[in-house]
Short mmCIF file of C-alpha atoms in Angstrom, two decimals:
data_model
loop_
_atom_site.label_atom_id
_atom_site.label_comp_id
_atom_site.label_asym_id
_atom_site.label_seq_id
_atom_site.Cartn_x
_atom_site.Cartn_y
_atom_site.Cartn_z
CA UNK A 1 -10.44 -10.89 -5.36
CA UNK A 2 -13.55 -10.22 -4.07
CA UNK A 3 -16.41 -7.11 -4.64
CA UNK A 4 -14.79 -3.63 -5.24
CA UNK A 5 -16.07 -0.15 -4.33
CA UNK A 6 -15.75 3.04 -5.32
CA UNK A 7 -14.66 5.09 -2.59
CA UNK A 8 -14.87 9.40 -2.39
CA UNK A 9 -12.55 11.57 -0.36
CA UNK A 10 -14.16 13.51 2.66
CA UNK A 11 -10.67 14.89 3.97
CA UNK A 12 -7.09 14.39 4.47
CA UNK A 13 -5.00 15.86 7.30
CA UNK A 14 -1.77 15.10 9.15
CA UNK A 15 -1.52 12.56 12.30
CA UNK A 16 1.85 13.03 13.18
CA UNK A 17 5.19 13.93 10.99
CA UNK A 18 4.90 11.70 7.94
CA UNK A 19 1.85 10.06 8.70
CA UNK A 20 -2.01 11.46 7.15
CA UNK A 21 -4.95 10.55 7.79
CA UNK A 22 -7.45 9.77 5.21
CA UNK A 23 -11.18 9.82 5.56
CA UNK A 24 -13.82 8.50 2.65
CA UNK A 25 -17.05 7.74 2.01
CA UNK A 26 -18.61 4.44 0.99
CA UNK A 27 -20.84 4.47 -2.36
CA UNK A 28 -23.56 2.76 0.37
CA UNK A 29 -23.58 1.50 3.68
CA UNK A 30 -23.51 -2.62 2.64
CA UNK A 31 -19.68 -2.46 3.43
CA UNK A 32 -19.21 -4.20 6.55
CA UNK A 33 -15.40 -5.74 7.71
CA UNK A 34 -14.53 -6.67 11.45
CA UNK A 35 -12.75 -4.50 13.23
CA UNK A 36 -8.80 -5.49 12.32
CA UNK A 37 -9.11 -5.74 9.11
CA UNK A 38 -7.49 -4.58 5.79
CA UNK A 39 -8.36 -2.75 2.02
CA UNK A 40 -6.56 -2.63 -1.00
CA UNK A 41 -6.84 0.50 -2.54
CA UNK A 42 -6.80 0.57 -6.19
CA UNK A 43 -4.46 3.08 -7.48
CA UNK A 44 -3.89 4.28 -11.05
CA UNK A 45 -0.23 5.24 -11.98
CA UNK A 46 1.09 5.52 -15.61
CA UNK A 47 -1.73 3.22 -17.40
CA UNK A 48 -1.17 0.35 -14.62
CA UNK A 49 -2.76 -0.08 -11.55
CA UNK A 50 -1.28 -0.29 -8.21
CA UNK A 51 -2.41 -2.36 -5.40
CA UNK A 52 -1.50 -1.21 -2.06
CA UNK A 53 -3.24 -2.59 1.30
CA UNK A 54 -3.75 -0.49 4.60
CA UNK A 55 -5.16 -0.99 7.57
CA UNK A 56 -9.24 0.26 8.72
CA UNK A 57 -8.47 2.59 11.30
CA UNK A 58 -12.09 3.41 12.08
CA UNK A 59 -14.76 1.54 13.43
CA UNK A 60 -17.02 -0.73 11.98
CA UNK A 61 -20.18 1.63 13.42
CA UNK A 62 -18.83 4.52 11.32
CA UNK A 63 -18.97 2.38 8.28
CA UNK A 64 -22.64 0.78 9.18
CA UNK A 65 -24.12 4.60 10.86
CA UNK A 66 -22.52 6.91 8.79
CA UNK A 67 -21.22 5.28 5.50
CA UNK A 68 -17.47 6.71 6.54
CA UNK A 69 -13.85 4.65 6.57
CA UNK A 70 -10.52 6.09 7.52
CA UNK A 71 -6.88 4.82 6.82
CA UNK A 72 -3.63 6.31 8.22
CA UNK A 73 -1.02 6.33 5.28
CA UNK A 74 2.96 6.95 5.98
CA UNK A 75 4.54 9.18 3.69
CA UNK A 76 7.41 6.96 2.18
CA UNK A 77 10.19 9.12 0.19
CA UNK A 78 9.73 8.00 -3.83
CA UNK A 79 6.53 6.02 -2.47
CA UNK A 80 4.15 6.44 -5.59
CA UNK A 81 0.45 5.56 -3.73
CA UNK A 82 1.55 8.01 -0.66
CA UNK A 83 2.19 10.18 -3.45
CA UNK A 84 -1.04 9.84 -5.42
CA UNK A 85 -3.03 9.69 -2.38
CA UNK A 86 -1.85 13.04 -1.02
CA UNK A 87 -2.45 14.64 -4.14
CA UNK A 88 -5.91 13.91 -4.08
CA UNK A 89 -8.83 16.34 -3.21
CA UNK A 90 -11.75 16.30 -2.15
CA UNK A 91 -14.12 14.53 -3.85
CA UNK A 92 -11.95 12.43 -6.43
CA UNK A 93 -12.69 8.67 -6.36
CA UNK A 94 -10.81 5.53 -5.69
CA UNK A 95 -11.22 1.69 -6.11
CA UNK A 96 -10.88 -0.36 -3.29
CA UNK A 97 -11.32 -4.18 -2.34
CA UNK A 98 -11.57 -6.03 0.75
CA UNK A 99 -11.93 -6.66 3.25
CA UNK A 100 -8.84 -8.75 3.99
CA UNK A 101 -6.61 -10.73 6.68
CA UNK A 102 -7.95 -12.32 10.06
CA UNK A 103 -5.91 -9.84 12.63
CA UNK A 104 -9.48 -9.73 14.47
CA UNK A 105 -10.22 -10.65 18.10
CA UNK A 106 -11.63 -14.22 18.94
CA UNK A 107 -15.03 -14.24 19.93
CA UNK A 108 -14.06 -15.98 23.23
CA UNK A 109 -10.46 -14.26 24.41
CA UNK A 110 -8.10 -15.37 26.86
CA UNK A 111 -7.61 -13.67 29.86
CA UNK A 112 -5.41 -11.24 28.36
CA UNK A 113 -4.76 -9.45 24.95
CA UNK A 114 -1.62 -7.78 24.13
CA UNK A 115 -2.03 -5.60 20.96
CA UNK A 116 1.92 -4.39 19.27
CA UNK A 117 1.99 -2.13 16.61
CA UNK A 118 4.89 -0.44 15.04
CA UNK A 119 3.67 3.34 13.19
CA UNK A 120 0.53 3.07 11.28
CA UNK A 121 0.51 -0.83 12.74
CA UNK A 122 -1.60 0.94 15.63
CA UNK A 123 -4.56 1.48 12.94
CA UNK A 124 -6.09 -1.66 13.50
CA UNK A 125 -6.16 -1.26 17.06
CA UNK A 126 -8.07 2.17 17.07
CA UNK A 127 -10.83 0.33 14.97
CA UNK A 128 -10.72 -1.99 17.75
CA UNK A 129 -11.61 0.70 20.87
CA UNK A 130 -15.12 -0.24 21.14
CA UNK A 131 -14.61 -4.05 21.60
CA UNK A 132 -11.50 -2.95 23.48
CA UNK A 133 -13.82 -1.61 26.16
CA UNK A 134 -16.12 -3.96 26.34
CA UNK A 135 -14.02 -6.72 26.95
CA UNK A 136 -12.19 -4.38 29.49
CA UNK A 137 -15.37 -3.64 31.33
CA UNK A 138 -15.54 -7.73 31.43
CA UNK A 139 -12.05 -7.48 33.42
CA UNK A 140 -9.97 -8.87 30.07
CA UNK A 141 -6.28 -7.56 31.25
CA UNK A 142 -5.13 -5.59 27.74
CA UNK A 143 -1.82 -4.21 26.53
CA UNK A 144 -1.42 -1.87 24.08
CA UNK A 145 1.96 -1.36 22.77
CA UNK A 146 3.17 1.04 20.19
CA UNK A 147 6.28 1.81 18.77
CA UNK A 148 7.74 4.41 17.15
CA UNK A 149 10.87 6.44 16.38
CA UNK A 150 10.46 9.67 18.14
CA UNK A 151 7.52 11.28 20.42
CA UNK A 152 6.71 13.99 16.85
CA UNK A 153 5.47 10.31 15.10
CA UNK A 154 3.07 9.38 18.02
CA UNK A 155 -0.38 9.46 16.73
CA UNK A 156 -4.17 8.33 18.43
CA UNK A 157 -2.70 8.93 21.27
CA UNK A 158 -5.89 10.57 23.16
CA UNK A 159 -7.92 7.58 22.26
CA UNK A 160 -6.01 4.82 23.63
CA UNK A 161 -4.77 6.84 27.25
CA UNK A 162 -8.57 7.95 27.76
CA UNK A 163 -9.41 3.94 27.29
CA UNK A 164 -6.41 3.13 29.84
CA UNK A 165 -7.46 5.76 31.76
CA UNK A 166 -10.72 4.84 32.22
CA UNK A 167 -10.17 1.22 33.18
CA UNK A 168 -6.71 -0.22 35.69
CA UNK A 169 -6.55 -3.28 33.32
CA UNK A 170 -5.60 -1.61 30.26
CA UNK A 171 -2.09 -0.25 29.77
CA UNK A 172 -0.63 1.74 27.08
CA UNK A 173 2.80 1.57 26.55
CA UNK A 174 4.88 3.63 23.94
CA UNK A 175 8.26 2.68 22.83
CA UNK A 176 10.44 5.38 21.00
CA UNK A 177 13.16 3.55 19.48
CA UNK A 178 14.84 7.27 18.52
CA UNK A 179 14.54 9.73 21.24
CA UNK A 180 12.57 10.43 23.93
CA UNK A 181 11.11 12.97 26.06
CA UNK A 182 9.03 14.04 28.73
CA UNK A 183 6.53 15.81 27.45
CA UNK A 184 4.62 16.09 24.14
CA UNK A 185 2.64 18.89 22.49
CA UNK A 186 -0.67 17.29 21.23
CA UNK A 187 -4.02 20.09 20.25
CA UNK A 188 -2.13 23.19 21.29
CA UNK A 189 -0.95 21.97 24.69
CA UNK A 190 1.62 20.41 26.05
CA UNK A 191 0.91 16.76 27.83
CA UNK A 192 3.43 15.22 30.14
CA UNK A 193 4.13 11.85 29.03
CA UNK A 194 4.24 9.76 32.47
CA UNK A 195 1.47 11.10 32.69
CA UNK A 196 -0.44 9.91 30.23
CA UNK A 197 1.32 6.19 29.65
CA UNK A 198 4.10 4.00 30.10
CA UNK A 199 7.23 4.83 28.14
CA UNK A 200 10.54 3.00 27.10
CA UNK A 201 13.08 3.30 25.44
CA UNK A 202 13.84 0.64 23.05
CA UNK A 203 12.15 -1.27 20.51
CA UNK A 204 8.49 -2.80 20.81
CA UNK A 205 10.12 -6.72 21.43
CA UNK A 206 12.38 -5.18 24.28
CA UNK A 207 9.15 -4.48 26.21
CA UNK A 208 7.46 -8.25 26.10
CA UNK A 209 9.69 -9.99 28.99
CA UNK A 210 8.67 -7.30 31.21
CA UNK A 211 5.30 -7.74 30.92
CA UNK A 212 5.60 -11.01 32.25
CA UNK A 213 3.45 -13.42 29.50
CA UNK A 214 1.40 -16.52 30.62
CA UNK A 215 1.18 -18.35 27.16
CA UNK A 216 -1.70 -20.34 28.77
CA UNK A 217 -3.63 -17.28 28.65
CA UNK A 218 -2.79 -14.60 26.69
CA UNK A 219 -3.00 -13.81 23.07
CA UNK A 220 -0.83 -11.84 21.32
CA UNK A 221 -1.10 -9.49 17.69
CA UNK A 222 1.86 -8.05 16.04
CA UNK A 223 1.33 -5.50 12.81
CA UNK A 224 3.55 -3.47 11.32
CA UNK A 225 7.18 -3.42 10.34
CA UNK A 226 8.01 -7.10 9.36
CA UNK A 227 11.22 -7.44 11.38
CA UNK A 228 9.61 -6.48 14.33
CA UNK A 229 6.80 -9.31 13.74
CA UNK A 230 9.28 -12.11 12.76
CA UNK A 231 12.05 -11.15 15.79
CA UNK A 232 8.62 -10.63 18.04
CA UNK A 233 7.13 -13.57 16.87
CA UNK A 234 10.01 -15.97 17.68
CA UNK A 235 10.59 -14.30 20.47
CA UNK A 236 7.70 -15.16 21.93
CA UNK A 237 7.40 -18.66 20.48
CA UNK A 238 10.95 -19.78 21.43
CA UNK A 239 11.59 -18.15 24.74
CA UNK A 240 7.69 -17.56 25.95
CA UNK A 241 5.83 -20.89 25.26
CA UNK A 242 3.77 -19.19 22.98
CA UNK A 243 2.01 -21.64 19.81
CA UNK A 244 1.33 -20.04 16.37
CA UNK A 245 -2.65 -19.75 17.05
CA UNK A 246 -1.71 -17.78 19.90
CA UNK A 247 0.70 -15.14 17.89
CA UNK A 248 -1.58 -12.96 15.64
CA UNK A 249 0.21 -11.20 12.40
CA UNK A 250 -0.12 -8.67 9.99
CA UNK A 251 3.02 -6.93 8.10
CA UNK A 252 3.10 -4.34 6.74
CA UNK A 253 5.97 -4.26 3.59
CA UNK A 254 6.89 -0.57 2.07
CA UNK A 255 6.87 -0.58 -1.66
CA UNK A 256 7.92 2.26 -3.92
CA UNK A 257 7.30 -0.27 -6.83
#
């Protein structure tokens, strides 16, 4: 395992039903991960310790300018480190390790990117945004998929339909596997959803025939919900072309051990 930190809590508050956000601060600003990355946070329960990893949803800048790194935690039912987490305050500290795991974007990209994420499996993405744009300014052709059960779980939402909204190459889709609808109510208004993005209904690996992969050319991420990844994965590798280099993972397993 590598160095550990001691991180304090700025804030918590809620990203969509069942999912918080959690915001800390670094003991110093020598932290430094690539965007994509995970930590495992070091969590006392009943004289043990419990290791549980999530996602960076922030940016490497915030780390670097402002000493700051966020998560985004889903609230599992008998889930002890959801449960210790929430019941922490401001100002109580917590050990964490990392970084961890290579779901980062090559330095030299195919043509086009395709980034699927089931729930808080969009985390890694948002830390993403800045690269995101750059490489969209470059013309890169970028998809970014999310999936989730119903439109009250949908969460950084503004951020990735102002990036798709600001260049023709990105696209945003969002697949509720639950219910659907045709509008949403996100900071006291109410947003109409073809508006804002694509929408299906279905599961995240419904969506990839449609969007018409060139293995030759693309790369692909997956994170979140394992059977997604592994029916995504093959999916793509079977039927698609696609080689393992060119399939990107990260799963994400619930424990309530």
């Amino acid at each position: 395992m590598g160095p550990t930190y001691q991180m304090t809590l700025v804030e918590q508050y809620e990203l969509a039903e069942n999912v918080v956000g959690f915001r800390f601060s670094l003991p110093d600003k020598n932290f430094q991960f690539i965007a994509g990355q995970f930590i495992s946070l070091q969590i006392p329960w009943q004289q043990r310790i419990l290791k549980r990893s999530y996602s960076i949803a922030s940016t490497p800048v915030l780390a670097q300018h402002q000493g700051l790194l966020e998560i985004s935690v889903a609230l599992v039912e008998g889930g002890r480190a959801s449960q210790y987490l929430t019941n922490m305050q401001p100002g109580d500290q917590l050990e964490m390790a990392g970084p961890y795991g290579r779901l980062i974007l090559p330095e030299q990209p195919p043509k086009r990117i395709v980034l699927v994420g089931t729930g808080t499996g969009i985390a890694p993405y948002r830390a993403m945004l800045p690269e995101l744009r750059q490489l969209a300014q470059q013309a890169y052709q970028i998809d970014v998929v999310m999936g989730i059960r119903t439109p009250v779980h949908l969460f950084y939402h503004q951020e990735f339909t102002e990036l798709a909204a600001e260049f023709s190459n990105v696209h945003y889709w969002v697949c509720f596997s639950r219910e659907i609808s045709d509008q949403l109510f996100v900071d006291g208004e109410y947003l109409h959803l073809n508006d804002c993005y694509n929408q299906k209904k279905g599961y995240v690996q419904t969506l990839l025939p449609e969007l018409k992969l060139n293995s030759e050319e693309t790369i692909v991420f997956l994170c979140g919900n394992p059977a997604m990844i592994d029916e995504a994965a093959t999916q793509l590798q079977v039927k698609e072309g696609f080689s393992v280099k060119q399939v990107r993972r990260e799963k994400y397993v619930l424990s309530t051990n």
